[in-house]
Coordinates of C-alpha atoms and ligand atoms in Angstrom, one line a residue:
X1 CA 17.0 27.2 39.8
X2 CA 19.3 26.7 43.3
X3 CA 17.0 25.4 46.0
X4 CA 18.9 25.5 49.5
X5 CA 18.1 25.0 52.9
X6 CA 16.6 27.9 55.4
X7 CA 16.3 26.3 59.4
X8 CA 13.7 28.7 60.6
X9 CA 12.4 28.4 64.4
X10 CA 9.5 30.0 65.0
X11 CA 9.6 30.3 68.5
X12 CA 13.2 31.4 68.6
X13 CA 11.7 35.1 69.1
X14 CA 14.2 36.0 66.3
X15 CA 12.1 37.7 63.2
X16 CA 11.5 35.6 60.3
X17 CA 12.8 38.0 57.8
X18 CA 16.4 37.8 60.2
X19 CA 16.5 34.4 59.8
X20 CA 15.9 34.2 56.3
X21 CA 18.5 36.4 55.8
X22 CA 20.6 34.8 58.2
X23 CA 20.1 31.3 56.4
X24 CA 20.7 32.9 53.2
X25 CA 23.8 35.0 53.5
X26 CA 25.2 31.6 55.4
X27 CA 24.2 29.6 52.3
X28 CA 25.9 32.1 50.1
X29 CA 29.2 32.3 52.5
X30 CA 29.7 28.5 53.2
X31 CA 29.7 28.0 48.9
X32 CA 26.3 26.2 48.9
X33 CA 25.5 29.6 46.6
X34 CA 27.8 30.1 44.2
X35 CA 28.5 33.6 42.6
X36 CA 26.4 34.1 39.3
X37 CA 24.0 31.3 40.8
X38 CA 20.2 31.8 40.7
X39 CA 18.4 32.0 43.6
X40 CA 14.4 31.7 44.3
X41 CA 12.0 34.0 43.8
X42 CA 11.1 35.8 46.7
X43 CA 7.5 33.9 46.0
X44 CA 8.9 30.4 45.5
X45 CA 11.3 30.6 48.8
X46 CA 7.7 32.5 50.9
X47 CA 6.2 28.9 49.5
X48 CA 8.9 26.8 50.3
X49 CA 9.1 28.2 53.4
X50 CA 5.2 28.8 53.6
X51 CA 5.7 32.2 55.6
X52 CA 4.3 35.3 54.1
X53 CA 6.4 37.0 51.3
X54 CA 7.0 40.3 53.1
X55 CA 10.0 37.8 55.8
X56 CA 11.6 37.2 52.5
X57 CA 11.1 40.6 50.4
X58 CA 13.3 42.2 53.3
X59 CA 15.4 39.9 53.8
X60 CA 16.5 39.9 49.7
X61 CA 16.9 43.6 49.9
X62 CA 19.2 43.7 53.0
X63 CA 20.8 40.9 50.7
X64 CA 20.9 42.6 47.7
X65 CA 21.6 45.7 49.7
X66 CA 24.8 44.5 51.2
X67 CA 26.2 43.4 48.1
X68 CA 25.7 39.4 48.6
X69 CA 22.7 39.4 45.8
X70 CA 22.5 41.2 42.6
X71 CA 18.9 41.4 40.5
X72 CA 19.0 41.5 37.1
X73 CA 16.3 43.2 35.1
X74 CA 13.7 40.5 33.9
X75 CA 15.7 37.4 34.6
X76 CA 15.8 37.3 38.5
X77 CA 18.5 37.3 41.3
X78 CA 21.3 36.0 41.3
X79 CA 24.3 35.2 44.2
X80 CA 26.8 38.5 43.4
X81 CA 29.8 38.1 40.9
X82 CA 32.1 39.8 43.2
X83 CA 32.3 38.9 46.3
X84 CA 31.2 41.5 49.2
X85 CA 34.4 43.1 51.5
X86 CA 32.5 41.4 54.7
X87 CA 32.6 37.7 53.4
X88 CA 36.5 38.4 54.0
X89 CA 35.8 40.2 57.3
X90 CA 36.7 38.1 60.4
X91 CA 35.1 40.1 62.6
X92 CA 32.3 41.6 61.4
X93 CA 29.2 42.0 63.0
X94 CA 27.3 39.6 60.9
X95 CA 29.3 36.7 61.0
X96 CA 29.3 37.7 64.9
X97 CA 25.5 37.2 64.8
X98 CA 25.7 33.8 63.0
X99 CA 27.0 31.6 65.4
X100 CA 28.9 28.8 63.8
X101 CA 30.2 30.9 60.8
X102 CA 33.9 31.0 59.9
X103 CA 33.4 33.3 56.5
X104 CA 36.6 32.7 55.3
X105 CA 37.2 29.3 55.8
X106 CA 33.8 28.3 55.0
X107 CA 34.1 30.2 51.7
X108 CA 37.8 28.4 50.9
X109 CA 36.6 25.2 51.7
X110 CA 33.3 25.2 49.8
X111 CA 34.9 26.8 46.5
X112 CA 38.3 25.5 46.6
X113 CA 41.1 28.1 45.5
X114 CA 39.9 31.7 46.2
X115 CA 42.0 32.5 43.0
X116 CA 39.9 31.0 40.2
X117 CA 37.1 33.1 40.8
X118 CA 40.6 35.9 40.1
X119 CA 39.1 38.7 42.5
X120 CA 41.4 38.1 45.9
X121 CA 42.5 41.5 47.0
X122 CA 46.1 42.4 45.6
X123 CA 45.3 40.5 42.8
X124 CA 47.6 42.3 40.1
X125 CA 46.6 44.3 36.9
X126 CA 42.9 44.1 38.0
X127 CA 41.1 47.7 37.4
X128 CA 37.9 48.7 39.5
X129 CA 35.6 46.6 38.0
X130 CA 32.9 48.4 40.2
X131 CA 33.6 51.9 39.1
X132 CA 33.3 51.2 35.2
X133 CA 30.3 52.4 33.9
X134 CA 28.4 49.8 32.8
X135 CA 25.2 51.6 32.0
X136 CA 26.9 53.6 29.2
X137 CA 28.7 50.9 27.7
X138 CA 26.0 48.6 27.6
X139 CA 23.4 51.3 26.5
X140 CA 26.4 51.5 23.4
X141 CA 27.0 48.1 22.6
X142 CA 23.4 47.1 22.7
X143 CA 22.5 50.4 20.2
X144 CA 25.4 48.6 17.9
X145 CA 24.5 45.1 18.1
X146 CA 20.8 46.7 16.6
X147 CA 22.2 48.3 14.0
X148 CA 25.2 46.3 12.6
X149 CA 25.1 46.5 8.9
X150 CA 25.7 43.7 6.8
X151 CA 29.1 44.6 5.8
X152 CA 29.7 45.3 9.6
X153 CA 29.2 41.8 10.6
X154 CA 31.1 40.3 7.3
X155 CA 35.0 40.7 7.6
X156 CA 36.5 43.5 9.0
X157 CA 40.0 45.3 7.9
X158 CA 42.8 43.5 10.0
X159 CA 44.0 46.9 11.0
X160 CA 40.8 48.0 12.5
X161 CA 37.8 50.2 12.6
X162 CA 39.3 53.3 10.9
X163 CA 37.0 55.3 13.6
X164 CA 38.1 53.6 17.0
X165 CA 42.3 53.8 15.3
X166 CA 41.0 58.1 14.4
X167 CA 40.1 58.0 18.5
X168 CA 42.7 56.1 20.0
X169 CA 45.3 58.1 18.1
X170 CA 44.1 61.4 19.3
X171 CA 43.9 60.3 23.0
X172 CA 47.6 59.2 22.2
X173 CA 48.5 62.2 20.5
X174 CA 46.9 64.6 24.0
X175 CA 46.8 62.2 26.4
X176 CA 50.8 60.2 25.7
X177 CA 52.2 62.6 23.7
X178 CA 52.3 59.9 21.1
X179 CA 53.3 61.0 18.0
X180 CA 51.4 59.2 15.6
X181 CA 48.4 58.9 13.0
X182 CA 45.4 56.7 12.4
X183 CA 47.1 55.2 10.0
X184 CA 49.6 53.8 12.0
X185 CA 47.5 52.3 14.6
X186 CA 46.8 48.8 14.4
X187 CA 43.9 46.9 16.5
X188 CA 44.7 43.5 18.6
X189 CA 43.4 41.4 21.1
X190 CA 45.3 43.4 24.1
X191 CA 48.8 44.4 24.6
X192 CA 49.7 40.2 25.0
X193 CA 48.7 39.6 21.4
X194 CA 50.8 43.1 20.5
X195 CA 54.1 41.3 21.9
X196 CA 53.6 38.3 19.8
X197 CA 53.1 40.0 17.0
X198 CA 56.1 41.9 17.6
X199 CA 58.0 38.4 17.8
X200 CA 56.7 37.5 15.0
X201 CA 57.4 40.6 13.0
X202 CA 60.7 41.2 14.4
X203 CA 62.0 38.6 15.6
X204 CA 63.8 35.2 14.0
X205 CA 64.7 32.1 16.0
X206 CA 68.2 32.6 17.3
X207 CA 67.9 36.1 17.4
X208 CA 68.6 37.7 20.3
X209 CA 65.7 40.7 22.1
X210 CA 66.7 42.6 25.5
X211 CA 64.1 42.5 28.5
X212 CA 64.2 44.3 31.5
X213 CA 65.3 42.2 34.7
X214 CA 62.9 41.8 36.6
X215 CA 60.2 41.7 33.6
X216 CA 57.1 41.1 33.2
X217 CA 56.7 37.5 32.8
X218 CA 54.4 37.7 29.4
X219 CA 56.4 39.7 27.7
X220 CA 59.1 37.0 28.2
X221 CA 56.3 34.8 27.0
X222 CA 55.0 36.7 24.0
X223 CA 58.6 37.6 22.7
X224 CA 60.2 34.1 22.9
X225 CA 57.8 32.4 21.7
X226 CA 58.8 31.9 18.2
X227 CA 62.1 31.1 19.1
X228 CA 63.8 34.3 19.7
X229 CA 66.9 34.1 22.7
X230 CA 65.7 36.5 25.5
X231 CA 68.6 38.4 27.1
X232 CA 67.6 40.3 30.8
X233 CA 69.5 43.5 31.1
X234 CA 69.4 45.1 34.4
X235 CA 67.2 47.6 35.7
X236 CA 68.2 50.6 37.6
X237 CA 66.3 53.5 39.5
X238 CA 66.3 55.3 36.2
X239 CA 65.2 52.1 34.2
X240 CA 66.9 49.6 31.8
X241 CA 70.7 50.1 32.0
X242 CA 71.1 51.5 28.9
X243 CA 75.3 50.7 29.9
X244 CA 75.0 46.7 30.2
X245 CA 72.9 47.3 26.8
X246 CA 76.1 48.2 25.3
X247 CA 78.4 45.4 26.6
X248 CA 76.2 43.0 25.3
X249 CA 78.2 42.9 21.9
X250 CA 76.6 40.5 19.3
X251 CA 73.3 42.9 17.6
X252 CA 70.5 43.0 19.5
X253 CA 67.4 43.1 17.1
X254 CA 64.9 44.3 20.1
X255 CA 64.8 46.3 23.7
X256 CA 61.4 45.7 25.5
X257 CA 60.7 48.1 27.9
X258 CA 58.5 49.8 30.3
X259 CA 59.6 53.6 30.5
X260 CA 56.3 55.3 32.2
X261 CA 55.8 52.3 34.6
X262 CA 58.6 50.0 35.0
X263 CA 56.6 46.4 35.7
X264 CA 57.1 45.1 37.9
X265 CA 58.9 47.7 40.2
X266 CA 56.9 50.7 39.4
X267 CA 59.8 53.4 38.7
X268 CA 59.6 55.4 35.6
X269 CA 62.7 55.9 32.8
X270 CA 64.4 59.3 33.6
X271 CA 65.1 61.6 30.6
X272 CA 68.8 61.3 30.3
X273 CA 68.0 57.2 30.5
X274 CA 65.2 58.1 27.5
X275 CA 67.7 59.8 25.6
X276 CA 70.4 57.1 26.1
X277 CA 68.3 54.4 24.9
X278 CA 66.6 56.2 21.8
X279 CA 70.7 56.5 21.0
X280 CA 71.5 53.0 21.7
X281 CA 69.0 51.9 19.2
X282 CA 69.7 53.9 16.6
X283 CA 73.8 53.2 17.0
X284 CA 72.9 49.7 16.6
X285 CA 70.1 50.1 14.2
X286 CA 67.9 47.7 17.0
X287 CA 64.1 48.5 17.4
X288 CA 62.5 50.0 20.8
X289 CA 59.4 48.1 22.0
X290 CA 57.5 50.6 24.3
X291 CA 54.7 48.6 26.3
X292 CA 52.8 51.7 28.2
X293 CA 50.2 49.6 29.6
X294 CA 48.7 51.9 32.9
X295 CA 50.4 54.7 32.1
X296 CA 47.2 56.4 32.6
X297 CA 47.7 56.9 36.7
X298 CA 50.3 58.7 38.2
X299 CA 50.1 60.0 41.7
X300 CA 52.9 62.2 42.2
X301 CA 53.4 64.2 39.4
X302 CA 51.6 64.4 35.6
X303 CA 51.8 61.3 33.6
X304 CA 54.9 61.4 31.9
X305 CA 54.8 61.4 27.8
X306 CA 55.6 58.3 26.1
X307 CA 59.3 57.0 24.3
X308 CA 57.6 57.2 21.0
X309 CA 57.1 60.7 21.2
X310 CA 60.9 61.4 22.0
X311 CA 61.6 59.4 19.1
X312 CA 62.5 61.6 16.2
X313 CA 63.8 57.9 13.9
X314 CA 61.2 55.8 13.8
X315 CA 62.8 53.4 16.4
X316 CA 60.1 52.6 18.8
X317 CA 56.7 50.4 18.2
X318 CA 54.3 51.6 21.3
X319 CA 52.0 49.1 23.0
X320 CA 48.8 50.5 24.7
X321 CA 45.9 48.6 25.7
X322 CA 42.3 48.9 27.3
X323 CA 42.7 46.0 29.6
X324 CA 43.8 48.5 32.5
X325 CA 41.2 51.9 31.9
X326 CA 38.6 49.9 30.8
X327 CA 38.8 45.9 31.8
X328 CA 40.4 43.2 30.8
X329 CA 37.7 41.6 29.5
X330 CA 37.2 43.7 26.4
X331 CA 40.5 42.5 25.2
X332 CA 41.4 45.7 22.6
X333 CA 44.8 46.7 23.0
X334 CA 46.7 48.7 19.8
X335 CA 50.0 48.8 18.1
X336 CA 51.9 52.1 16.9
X337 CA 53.7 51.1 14.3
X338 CA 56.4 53.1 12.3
X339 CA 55.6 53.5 8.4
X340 CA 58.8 51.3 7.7
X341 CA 57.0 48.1 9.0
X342 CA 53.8 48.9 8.5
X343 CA 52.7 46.1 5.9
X344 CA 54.8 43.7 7.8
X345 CA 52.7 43.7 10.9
X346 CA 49.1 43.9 8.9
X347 CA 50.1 41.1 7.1
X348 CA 51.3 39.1 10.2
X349 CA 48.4 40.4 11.8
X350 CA 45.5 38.7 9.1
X351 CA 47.4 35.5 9.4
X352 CA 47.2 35.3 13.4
X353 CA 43.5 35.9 13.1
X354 CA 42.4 38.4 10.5
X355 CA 40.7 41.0 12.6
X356 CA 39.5 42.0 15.7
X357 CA 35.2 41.7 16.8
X358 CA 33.9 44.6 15.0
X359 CA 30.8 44.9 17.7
X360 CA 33.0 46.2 20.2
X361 CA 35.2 48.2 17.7
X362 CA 32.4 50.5 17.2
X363 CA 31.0 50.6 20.6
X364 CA 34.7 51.7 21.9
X365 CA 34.8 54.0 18.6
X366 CA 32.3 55.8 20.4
X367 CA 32.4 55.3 24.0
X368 CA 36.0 57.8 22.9
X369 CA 34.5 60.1 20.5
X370 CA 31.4 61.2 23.0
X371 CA 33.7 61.6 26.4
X372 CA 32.8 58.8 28.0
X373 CA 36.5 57.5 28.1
X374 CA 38.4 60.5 29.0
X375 CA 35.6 61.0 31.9
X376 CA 36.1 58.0 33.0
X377 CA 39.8 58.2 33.5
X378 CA 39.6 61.1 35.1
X379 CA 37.6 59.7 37.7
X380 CA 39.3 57.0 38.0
X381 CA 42.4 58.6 38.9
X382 CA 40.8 60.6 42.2
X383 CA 39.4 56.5 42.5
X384 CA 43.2 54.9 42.3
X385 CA 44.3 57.6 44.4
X386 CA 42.3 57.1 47.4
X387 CA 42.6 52.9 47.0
X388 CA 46.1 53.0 46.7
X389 CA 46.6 55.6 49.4
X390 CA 44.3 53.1 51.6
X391 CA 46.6 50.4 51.0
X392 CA 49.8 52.1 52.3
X393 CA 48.3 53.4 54.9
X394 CA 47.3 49.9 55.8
X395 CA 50.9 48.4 55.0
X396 CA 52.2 51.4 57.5
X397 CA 49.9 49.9 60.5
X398 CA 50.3 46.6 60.0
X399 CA 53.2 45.3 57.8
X400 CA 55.7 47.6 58.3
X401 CA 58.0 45.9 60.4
X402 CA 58.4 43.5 57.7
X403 CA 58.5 45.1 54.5
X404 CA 59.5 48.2 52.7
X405 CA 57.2 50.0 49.9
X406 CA 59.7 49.8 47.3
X407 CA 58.1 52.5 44.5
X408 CA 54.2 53.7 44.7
X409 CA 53.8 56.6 42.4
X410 CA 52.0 55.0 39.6
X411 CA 49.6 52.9 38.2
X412 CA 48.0 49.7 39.7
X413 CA 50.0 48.2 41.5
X414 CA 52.5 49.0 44.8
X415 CA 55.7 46.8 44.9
X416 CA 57.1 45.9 48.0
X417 CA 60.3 44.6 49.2
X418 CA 60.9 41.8 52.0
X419 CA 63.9 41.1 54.1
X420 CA 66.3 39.2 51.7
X421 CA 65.8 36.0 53.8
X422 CA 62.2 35.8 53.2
X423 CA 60.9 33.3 50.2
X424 CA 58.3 35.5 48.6
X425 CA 56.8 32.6 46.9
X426 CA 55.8 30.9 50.3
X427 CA 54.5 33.8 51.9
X428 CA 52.1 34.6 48.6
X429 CA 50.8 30.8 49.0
X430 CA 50.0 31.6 52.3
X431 CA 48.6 34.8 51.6
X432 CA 46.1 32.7 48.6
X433 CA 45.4 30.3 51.9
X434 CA 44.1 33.6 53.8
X435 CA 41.9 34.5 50.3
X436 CA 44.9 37.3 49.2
X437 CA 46.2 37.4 45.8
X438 CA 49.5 38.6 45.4
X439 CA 52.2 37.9 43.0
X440 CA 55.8 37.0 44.1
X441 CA 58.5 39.5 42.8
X442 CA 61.2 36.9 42.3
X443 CA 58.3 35.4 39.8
X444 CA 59.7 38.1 37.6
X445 CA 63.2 37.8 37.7
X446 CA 64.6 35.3 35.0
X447 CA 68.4 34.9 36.5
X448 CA 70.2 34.9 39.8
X449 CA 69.9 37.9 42.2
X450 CA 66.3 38.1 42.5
X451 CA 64.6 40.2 44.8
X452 CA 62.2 38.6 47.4
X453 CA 59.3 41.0 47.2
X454 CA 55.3 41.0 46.5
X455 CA 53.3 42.7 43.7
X456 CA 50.2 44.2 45.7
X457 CA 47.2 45.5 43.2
X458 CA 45.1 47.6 44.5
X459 CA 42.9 48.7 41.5
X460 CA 40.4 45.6 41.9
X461 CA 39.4 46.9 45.9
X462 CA 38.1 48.8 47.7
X463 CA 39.3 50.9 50.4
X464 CA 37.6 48.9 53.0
X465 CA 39.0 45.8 51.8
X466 CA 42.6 47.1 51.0
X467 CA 42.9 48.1 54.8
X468 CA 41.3 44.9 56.2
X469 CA 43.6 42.7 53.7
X470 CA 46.9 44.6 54.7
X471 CA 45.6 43.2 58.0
X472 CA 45.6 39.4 56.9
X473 CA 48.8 40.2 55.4
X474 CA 50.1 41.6 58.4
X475 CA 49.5 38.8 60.6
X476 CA 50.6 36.3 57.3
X477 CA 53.6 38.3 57.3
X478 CA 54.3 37.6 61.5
X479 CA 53.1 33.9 61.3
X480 CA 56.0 33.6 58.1
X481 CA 58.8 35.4 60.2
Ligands
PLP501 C1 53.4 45.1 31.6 C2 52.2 44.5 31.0 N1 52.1 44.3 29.7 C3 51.1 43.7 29.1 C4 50.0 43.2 29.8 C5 48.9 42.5 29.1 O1 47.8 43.3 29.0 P1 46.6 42.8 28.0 O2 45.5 42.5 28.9 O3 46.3 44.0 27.2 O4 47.0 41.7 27.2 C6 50.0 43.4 31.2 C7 48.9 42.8 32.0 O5 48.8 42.9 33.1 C8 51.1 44.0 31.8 O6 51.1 44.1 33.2

């Protein structure tokens, strides 16, 4: 149990229940609370403090109220996970009523790097963690955990649940246009543990697998890592340059790419680009790898289908994963495999590690089969919409002398250029210093003439915190010029 210190003056004329409050919330800002941290009973701290409990029952539910406390049924309260929008607030009227308070320094200072805890606004890939329904998907994994069978909790087929592959392969069919059947989905750890797999399917030391430039950065990772020569190819407005594919001679085995949402610059692959691609690979008899990993969101016009369904040759192995429409967390992502390597990658799959949790198999089986999912998304789209029309609206007011929204119509994510001069990688260290966590678009380039930019996420926050970060990043952006 956290014990921490509460200065109450009774003869300030200041309630007691405002000064609890006002020594809590300063406990919790200045990092002597720590999220996930325990706090007192509202009994204990009325002891502690010997005042009444009524002071300290009010001044928990403006706590837990605002965000900065969260109960949990039958084993107490606890300092929030997620950080509240106002403990990043340099102005608000709290911290203007606690004398003494810097939030955001404090908070730095106490915790050390903002970025551990991961949840810095523009932090990249992050989905609204708020939004996800927690109540359904707990109510499903708990009524699984009851009843999981004795052959459900002994080893599981390294292909997966043939229930969650039935449901993920008809969202794919409707949702992607995905042409595909249960049979040739195959359950991972998330699209990261797809891409080694695919390396370790396709790829031999020496050989030689196109990547988009810029790319994202585990993908490079995940493909080279059994010893396989990455070569960056170009990117256009219409996607890979399906032209400096063709100059590049000796056989390429592989082409990664990002058609629905290029990552990290956010266009999407025109059809004629499609088309010239799907042509390339079969001319050089080279395999497509599709990685469609938010494909889900699109702003500006429907969600375009996938590669894989344009394919009519078997060419491309699709990537999809629940880390972005559900959370990262639940690490299930899924393979679309063509029938030609299909006992290739199982086999490769049992020896990386056999299979994936069955718990959470089932629980997904059915979070897809009742709804839930397909509700979810759709909600989550009018959700994205209005966060990531919040955060150009604040890049607009505040940042637009010194950068230019490069490509915003999908996903979760908005890239943006800078001038050519500026060093990206300082001004996102400076942004972490101010509590923002960007990425550095030259972080994704692997060669020369790379593009000073930043990667700004805007799944992970709100619309209130979007506009007050483009803020920070506005005056970040002044202070760097
Ligand atoms: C383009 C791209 N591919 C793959 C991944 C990895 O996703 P997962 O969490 O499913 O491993 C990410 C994560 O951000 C991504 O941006």
């Amino acid at each position: 149990m956290t014990t921490f210190y509460v200065p109450l003056n009774r003869t300030s004329g200041i309630p007691l229940h405002r000064q609890i409050y006002d020594g809590c919330r300063r406990a919790i800002v200045e990092g002597m609370l720590r999220p996930g941290q325990r706090v007192p009973s509202t009994r204990a701290l009325a002891q502690e403090l010997d005042v009444s409990r009524q002071p300290v029952l009010t001044a928990y539910e403006q706590l837990l109220h605002e965000g900065y406390l969260e109960g949990r049924t039958g084993s107490g309260t606890f300092v929030s996970a997620a950080l509240p929008d106002d403990l990043l607030r340099s102005e608000t009227p709290q911290a203007e009523r606690t004398p003494g308070i810097a939030p955001r320094r404090a908070r730095q200072s106490a915790s050390g790097d903002r970025k551990a805890d991961g949840l810095g606004p523009f932090r990249m890939s992050l989905p609204a963690l708020d939004r996800f329904p927690h109540t359904i998907w707990s109510r499903l994994v708990a009524r699984h955990a009851h009843a999981l069978s004795h052959a459900q909790m002994a080893y599981g087929d390294a292909a997966g649940l043939l229930s969650l592959r039935g449901a993920i392969a008809e969202h794919l069919r409707t949702a992607r246009a995905v042409n595909c059947e249960a049979e040739q989905i195959l359950i991972v750890s998330g699209s990261q543990a797809a891409l080694r797999l695919v390396a370790a399917v396709l790829l031999e030391r020496g050989q030689r697998v196109a990547v988009e430039e810029p790319c994202y950065p585990g993908a490079r990772a995940g493909l080279g890592a059994g010893g396989a020569e990455l070569v960056a190819v170009p990117v256009d407005d219409e996607g890979i340059c399906v032209s400096s594919l063709n100059k590049l001679g000796r056989k390429i085995r592989a082409a990664y790419v990002t058609p629905s949402h290029q990552y990290p610059l956010g266009m999407s692959m025109s059809a004629a680009r499609r088309f010239a691609l799907l042509d390339w690979s079969l001319s050089q008899n080279s395999w497509l790898v599709e990685d469609d990993y938010d494909s889900e969101y699109r702003y500006v016009s429907r969600p375009l289908g996938a590669l894989q369904g344009m394919d009519t040759h078997q060419r491309v192995v699709y990537i999809g994963t629940f880390s972005k429409v559900l959370f990262p967390a639940v690490r299930v992502g899924y393979l679309v495999v063509p029938p030609l390597l299909w006992e290739r990658f199982v086999q490769a799959r049992e020896a990386f590690d056999l299979f994936s949790p069955t718990l959470y198999q089932l629980a997904l089986a059915e979070f897809l089969r009742e709804g839930h999912f397909s509700r979810h998304l759709r909600r989550m789209r009018g959700v994205y919409l209005e966060r990531r029309n919040a955060l150009l609206a604040g890049l607009a007011r505040h940042c637009a002398d010194h950068l230019t929204v490069y490509n915003a119509d999908a996903g979760l994510h908005v890239a943006v250029l800078l001038s050519r001069d500026a060093n990206d990688t300082d001004v996102v260290q400076r942004m972490a210093q101010r509590g923002l966590t960007a990425t550095a678009l030259s972080s994704c380039y692997s060669g020369a003439g790379r593009r000073s930019g930043l990667l700004l996420g805007f799944g992970g926050s709100s619309e209130r915190r979007l506009l007050h970060a483009t803020g920070v990043l506005g005056e970040v952006l002044r202070d760097s010029a």
